[in-house]
PDB file of C-alpha atoms in Angstrom:
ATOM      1  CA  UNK A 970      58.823  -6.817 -10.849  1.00  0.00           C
ATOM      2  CA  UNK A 971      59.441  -3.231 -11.813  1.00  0.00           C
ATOM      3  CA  UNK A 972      57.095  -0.265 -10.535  1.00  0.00           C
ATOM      4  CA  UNK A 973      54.060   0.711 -12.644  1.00  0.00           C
ATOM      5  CA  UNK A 974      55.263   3.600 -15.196  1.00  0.00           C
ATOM      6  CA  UNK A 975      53.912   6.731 -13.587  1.00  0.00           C
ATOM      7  CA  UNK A 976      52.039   8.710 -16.406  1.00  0.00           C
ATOM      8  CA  UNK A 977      49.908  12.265 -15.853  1.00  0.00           C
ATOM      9  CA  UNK A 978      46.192  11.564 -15.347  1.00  0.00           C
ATOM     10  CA  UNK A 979      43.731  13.220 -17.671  1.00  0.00           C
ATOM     11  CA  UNK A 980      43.553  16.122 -15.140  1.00  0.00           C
ATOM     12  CA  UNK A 981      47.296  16.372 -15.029  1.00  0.00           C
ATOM     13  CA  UNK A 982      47.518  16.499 -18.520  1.00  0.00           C
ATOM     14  CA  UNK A 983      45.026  19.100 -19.259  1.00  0.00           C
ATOM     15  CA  UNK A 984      46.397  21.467 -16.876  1.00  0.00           C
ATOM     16  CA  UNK A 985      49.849  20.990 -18.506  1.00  0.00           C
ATOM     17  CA  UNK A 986      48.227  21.315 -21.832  1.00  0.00           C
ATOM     18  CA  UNK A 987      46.305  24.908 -20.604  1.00  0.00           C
ATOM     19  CA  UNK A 988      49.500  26.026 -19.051  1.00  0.00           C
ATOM     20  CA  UNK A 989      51.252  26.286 -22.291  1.00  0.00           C
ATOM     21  CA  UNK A 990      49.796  29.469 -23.476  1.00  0.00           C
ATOM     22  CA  UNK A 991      52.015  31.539 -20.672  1.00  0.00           C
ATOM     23  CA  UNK A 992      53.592  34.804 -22.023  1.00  0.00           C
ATOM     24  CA  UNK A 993      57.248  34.687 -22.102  1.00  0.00           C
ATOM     25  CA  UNK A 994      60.458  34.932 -24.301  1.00  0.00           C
ATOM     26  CA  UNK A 995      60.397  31.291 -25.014  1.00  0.00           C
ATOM     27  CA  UNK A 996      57.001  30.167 -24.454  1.00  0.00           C
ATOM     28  CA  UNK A 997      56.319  29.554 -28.036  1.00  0.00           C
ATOM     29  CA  UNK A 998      59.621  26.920 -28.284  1.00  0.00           C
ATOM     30  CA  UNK A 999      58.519  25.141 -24.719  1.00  0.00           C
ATOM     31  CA  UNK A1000      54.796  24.570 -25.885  1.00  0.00           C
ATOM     32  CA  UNK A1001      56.058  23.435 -29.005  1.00  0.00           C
ATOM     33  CA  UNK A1002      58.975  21.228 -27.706  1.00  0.00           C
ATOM     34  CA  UNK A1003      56.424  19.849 -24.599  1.00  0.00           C
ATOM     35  CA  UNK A1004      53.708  19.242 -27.985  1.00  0.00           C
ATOM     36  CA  UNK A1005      56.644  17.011 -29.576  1.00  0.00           C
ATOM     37  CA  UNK A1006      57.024  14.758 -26.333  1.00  0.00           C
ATOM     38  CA  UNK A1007      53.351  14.419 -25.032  1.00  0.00           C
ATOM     39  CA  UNK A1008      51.910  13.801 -28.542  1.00  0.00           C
ATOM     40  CA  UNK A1009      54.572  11.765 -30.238  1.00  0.00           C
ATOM     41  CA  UNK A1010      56.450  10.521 -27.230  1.00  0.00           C
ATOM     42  CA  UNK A1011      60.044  11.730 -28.561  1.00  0.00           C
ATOM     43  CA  UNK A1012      62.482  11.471 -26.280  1.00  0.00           C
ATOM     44  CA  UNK A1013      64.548  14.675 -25.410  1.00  0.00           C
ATOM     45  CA  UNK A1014      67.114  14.053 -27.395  1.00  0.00           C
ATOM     46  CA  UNK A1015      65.340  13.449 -29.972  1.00  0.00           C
ATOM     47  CA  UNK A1016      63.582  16.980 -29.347  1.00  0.00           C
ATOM     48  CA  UNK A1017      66.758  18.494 -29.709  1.00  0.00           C
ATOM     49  CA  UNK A1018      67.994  16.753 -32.469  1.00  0.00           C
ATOM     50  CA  UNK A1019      65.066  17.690 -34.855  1.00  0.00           C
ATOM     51  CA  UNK A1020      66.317  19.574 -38.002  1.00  0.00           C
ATOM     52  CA  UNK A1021      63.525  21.242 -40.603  1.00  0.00           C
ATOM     53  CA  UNK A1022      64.079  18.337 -43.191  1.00  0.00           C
ATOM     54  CA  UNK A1023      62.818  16.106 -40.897  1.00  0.00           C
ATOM     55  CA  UNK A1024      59.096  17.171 -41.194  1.00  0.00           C
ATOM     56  CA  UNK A1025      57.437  16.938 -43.794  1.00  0.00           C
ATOM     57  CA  UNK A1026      54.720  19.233 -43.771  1.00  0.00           C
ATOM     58  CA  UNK A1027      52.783  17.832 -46.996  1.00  0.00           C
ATOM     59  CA  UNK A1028      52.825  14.206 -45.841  1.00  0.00           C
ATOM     60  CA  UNK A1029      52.451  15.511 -42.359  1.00  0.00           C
ATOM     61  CA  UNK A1030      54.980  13.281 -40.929  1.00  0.00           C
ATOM     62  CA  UNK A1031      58.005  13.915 -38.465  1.00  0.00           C
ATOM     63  CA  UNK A1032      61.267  11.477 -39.428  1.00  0.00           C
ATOM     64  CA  UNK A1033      63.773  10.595 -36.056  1.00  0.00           C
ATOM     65  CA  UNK A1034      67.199  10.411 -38.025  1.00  0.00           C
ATOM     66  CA  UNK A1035      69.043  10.377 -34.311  1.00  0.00           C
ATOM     67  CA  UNK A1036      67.575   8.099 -32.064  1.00  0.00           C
ATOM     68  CA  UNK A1037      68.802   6.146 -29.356  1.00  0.00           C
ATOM     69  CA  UNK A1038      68.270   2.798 -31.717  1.00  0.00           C
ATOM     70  CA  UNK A1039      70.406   4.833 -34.309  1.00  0.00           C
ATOM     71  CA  UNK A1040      67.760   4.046 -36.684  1.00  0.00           C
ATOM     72  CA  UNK A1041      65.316   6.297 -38.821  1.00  0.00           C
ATOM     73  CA  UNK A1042      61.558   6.201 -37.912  1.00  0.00           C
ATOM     74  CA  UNK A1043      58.607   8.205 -39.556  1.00  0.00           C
ATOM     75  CA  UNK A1044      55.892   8.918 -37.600  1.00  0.00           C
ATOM     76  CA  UNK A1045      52.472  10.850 -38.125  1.00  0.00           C
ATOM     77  CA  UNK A1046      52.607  14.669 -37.085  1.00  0.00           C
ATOM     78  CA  UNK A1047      49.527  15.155 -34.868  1.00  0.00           C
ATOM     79  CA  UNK A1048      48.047  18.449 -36.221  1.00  0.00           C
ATOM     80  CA  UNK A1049      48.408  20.496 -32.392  1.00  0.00           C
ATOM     81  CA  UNK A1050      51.974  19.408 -32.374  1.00  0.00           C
ATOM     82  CA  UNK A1051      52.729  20.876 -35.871  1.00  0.00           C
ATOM     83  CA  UNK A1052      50.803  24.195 -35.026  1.00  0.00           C
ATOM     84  CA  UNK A1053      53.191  24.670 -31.598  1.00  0.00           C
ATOM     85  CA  UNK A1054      56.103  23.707 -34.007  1.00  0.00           C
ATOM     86  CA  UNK A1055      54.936  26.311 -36.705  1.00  0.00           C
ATOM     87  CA  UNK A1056      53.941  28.786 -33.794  1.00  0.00           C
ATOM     88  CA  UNK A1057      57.457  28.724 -32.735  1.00  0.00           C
ATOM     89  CA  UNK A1058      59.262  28.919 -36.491  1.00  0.00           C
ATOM     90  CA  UNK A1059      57.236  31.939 -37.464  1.00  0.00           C
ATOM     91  CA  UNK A1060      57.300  33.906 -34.455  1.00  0.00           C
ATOM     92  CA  UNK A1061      59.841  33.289 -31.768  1.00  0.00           C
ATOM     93  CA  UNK A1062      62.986  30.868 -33.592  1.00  0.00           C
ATOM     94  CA  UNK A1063      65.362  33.812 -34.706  1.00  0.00           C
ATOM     95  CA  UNK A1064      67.575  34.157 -37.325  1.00  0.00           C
ATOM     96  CA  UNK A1065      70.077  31.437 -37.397  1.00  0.00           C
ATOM     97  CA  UNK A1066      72.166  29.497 -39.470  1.00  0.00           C
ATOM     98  CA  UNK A1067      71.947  26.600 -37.423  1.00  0.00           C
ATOM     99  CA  UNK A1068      70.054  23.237 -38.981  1.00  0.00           C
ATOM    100  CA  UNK A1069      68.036  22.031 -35.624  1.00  0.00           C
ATOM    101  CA  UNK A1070      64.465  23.598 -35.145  1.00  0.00           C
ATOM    102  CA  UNK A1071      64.852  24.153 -31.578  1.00  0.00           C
ATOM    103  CA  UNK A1072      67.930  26.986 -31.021  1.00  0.00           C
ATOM    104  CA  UNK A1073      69.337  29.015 -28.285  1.00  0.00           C
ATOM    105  CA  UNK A1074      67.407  32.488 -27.822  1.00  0.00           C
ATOM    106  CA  UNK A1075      70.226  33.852 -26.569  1.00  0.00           C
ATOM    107  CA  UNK A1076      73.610  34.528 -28.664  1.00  0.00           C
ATOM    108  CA  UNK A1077      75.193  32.096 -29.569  1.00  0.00           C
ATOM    109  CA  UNK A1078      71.802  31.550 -31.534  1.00  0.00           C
ATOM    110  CA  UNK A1079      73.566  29.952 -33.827  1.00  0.00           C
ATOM    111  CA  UNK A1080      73.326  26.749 -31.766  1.00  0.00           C
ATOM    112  CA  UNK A1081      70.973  24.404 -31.170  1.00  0.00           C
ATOM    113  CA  UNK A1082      69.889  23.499 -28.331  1.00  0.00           C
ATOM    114  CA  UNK A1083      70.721  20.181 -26.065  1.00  0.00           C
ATOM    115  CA  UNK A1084      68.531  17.474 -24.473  1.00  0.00           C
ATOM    116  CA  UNK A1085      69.430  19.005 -20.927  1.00  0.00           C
ATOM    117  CA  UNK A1086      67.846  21.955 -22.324  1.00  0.00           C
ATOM    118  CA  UNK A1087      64.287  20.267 -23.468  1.00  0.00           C
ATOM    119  CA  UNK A1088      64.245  18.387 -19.949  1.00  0.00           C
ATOM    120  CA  UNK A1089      64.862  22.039 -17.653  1.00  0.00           C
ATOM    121  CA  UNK A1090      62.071  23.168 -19.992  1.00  0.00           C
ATOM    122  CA  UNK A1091      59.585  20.434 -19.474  1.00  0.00           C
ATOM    123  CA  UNK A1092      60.113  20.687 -15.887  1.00  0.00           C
ATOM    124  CA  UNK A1093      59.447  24.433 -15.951  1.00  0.00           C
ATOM    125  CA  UNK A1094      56.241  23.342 -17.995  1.00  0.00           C
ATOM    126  CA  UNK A1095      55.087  21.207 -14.599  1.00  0.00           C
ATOM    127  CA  UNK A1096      56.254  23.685 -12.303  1.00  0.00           C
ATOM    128  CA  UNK A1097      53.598  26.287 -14.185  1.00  0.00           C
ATOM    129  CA  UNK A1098      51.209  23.750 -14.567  1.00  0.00           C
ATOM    130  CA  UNK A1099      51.349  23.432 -10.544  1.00  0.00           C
ATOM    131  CA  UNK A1100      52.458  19.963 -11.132  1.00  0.00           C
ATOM    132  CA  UNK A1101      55.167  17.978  -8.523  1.00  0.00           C
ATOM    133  CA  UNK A1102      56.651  16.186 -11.629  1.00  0.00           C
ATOM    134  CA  UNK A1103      60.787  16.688 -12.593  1.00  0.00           C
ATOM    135  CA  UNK A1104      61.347  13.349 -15.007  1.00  0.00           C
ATOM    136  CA  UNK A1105      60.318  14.887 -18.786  1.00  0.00           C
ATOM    137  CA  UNK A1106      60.129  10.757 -19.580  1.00  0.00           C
ATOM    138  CA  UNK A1107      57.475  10.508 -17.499  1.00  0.00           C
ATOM    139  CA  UNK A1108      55.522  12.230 -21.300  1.00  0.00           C
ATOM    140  CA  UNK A1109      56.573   9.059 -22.778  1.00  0.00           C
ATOM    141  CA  UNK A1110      54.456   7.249 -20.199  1.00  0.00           C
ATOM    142  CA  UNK A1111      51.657   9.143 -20.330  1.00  0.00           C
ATOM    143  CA  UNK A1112      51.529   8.896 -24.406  1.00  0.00           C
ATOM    144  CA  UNK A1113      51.669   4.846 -23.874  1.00  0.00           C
ATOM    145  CA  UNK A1114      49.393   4.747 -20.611  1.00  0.00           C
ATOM    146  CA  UNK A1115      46.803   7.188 -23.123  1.00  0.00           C
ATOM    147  CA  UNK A1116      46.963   4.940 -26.359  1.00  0.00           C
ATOM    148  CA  UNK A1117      46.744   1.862 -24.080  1.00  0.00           C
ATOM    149  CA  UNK A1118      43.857   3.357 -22.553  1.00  0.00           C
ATOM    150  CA  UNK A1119      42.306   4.089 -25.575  1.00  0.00           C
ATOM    151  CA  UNK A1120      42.713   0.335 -27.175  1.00  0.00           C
ATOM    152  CA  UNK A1121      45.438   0.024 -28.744  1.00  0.00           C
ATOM    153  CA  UNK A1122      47.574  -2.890 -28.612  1.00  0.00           C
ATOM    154  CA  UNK A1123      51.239  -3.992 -26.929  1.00  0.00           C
ATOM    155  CA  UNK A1124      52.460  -4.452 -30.307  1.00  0.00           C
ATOM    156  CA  UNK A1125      51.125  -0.290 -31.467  1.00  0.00           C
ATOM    157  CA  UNK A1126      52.672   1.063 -28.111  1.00  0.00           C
ATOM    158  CA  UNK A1127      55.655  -0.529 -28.886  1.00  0.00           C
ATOM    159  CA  UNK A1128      55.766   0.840 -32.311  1.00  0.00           C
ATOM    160  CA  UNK A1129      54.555   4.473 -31.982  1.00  0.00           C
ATOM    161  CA  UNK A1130      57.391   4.347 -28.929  1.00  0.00           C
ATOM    162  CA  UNK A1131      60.040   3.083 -31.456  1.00  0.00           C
ATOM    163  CA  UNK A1132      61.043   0.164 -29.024  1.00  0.00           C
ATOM    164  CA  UNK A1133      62.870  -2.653 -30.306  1.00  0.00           C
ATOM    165  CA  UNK A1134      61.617  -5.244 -28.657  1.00  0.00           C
ATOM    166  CA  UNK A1135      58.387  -5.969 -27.303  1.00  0.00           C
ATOM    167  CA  UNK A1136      59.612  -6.759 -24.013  1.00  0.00           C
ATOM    168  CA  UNK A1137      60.567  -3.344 -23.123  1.00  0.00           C
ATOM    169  CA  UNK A1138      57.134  -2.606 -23.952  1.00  0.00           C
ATOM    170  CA  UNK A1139      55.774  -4.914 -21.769  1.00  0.00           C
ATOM    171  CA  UNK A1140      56.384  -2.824 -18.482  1.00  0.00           C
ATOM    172  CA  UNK A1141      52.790  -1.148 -19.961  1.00  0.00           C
ATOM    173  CA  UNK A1142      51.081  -4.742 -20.000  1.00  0.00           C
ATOM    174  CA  UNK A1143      50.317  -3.863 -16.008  1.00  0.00           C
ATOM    175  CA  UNK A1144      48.567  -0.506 -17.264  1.00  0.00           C
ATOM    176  CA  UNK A1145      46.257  -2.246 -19.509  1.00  0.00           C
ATOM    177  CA  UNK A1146      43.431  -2.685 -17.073  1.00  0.00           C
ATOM    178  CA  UNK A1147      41.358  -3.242 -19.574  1.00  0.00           C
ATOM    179  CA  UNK A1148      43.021  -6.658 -20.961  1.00  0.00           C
ATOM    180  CA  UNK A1149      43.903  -7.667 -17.647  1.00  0.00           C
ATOM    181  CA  UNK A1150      40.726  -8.102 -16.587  1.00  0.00           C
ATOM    182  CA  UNK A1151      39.915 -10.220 -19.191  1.00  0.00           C
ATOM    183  CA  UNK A1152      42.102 -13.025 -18.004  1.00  0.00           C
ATOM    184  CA  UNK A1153      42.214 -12.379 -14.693  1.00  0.00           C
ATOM    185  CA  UNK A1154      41.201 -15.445 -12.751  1.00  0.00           C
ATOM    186  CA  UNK A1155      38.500 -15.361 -10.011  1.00  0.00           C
ATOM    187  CA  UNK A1156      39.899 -14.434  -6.764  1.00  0.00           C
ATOM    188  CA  UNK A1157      40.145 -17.574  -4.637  1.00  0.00           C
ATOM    189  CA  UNK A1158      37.076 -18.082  -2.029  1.00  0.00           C
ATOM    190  CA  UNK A1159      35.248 -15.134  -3.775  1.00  0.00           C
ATOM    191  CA  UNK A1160      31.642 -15.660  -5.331  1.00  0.00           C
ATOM    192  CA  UNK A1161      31.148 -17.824  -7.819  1.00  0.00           C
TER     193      UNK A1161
END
């Protein structure tokens, strides 16, 4: 009897979306690393783990190498996600040796940076976007509420959210307004 996953509303979303174009020393990186959790529902270690072999830019595909079901997943690169990630690479990432797409700005630059870092940055995100949000998960519910909402199935949630099983997926079933209604019985008493 869990809650309903809170997502962002369409509204919510767009403002988030238009807030992303701030000027600042690391606005490039945060539009790019709130792109990689709103579009393809990574989770912020998974943010921070990204290296530059794991895109490929021909294919247009990002590959998780590092994720909490230690397994490898491919997954489609939306096209606005890529152009935040390529925004970032060619005109704020400096020089480092460092393997991970996302580093520090500040010396040690060398490093990359950690999943605490991704989440204080999608929470800045909100706070510019005038949202009351903290939780950077709370992407990954909006991405399944959206593609729920837009008719795909359980079973593609599940998948595109790199669940193992379906039953963790299933918390979304009470989202799905649109299938629930479909077998919904007839309230008792009401009109026939």
């Amino acid at each position: 009897m869990a809650a309903l996953p809170k997502g962002l509303n369409d509204a919510e979303v767009q403002r988030l979306v238009d807030s992303l174009g701030w000027e600042g020393p690391s606005a490039r990186r945060a539009a790019a690393m709130v792109r990689c959790a709103l579009d393809l529902g990574l989770r912020s270690g998974e943010i921070a783990n990204l290296g530059p072999d794991d895109i490929d830019w021909q294919a247009g595909t990002i590959t998780l190498r590092r994720t909490k079901s230690r397994r490898e997943d491919s997954l489609p690169l939306p096209p606005t996600t890529g152009r935040a990630i390529v925004d970032y690479l060619l005109h704020e990432r400096p020089r480092s040796a460092s393997r991970a797409v996302f580093v520090r700005r500040v010396a040690p630059s060398d490093r990359p940076l950690g999943a605490d870092c991704v989440r204080k940055t999608i929470r800045q995100a909100y706070a510019r976007a005038g949202l009351p949000y903290t939780r950077a998960h709370l992407l990954r519910h909006t991405m399944a509420s959206r593609l729920l909402a837009s008719g795909s199935s359980l079973k593609e949630v599940a998948d595109v959210l790199r669940h193992r099983s379906l039953n963790t997926t299933l918390i979304y079933a009470k989202l799905d307004s649109r299938n629930l209604t479909a077998v919904a019985l007839p309230w008792p008493g009401g009109a026939a």
